[in-house]
Amino acid sequence: QPHADRRKEILAKHPEIKALMKPDSNLIWVVVLMVLAQLTAFYLVKDLDWKWVVFWAYVFGSCINHSMTLAIHEISHNSAFGHSKALWNRWFGIFANLPLGVPYSISFKRYHMDHHRYLGGDGIDVDIPTNFEGWFFCTRFRKLIWIVLQPFFYAIRPLCINPKPITRLEIINLLSQLAFDVAIYYLWGVKSIFYMLAASLLGLGLHPISGHFIAEHYMFLKGHETYSYYGPLNLLTFNVGYHNEHHDFPSIPGKSLPLVKKIAAEYYDNLPQYNSWIKVLYDFVMDDTISPYSRMKRQLKGEVKQD
């Protein structure tokens, strides 16, 4: 994969980038405010008509919950408290997980580290669609359905490709989430629970922000497996659009990735890039040469170390 080699070159030429490899304390307060915002929304929707519950779940809740999954992505890289306090990050990830309705944070961290170490690794990187996905979701209509159902496939794909033994922290993540969901139902009823789960399902499915799932690694141009997006939705997504920069320097928080691009502009300015995630979704559906198969897949050799 190209990222390790480029990282070495950039650090040799721009060693000042190492100063950006430090936690982002602002992430803590942003996550706390997002959790409070969703708690407020759970209360406000409890007496609304169902049509308005669905409306606000898509218009507001989906943005918050999708953004929270990317906050969890940041936390998985220990960006909140730093590598010296890794367990603090795991507990904080469980807290950030609460408004999503389903346990996610701890398992995501385990599999996401594999994605960075073994990008495209066959049988290891669960970001790679299964053979069934590539075979079945090959027409324009089916690709659209695949985008709608992306949360479902991201949930079951690890079980099909690379199942791992359940850890103590994953059990704690599960029990904490169940306790939170029961508390919300007891306090405010079924509409609040529906809003919570619908916000996650809609926000991770057919939604403008979901363009990043496809934009990051699907090969619209042969030979280029990672792409960056520099549009305004980075403001809602902790700069996950700076994806070449992120894979080159996964220990640098999203807040600082624009500085990486600025410092090492000669390495990034000429790489293929996107300015619209909505257009990425449209092109993925309408371009008959692109499908879930449009990913780089590697046969790994030697020892494979997983979390």
Tab-separated table of N, CA and C in Angstrom, residues 3 32 55 73 113-114 130 132 207 217 223 241 267:
chain	number	residue	atom	x	y	z
A	3	HIS	N	0.733	4.176	1.516
A	3	HIS	CA	0.759	5.148	2.606
A	3	HIS	C	2.037	5.095	3.445
A	32	VAL	N	-19.196	15.560	24.067
A	32	VAL	CA	-20.137	15.780	25.175
A	32	VAL	C	-21.320	16.627	24.701
A	55	PHE	N	-39.116	12.823	10.191
A	55	PHE	CA	-38.520	14.011	9.568
A	55	PHE	C	-37.286	14.472	10.341
A	73	HIS	N	-14.556	7.173	15.467
A	73	HIS	CA	-13.378	6.881	14.643
A	73	HIS	C	-12.156	7.627	15.165
A	113	MET	N	-8.313	-0.859	13.271
A	113	MET	CA	-6.862	-0.943	13.309
A	113	MET	C	-6.350	-1.916	12.238
A	114	ASP	N	-7.090	-3.005	11.998
A	114	ASP	CA	-6.734	-3.922	10.917
A	114	ASP	C	-6.819	-3.219	9.566
A	130	THR	N	-17.994	-8.200	0.690
A	130	THR	CA	-17.931	-9.643	0.461
A	130	THR	C	-18.130	-9.940	-1.025
A	132	PHE	N	-20.380	-11.814	-2.214
A	132	PHE	CA	-21.810	-11.735	-2.490
A	132	PHE	C	-22.222	-10.303	-2.818
A	207	HIS	N	-27.570	9.052	2.533
A	207	HIS	CA	-27.401	10.353	3.184
A	207	HIS	C	-26.162	11.018	2.586
A	217	HIS	N	-12.157	4.737	-0.646
A	217	HIS	CA	-11.281	3.686	-1.191
A	217	HIS	C	-11.795	2.996	-2.455
A	223	GLY	N	-5.691	2.260	-10.173
A	223	GLY	CA	-4.379	2.532	-9.624
A	223	GLY	C	-4.388	3.478	-8.450
A	241	GLY	N	-12.721	13.465	5.475
A	241	GLY	CA	-12.491	13.589	4.041
A	241	GLY	C	-11.023	13.664	3.673
A	267	TYR	N	2.772	16.694	-2.081
A	267	TYR	CA	2.413	15.277	-2.104
A	267	TYR	C	0.914	15.051	-2.314
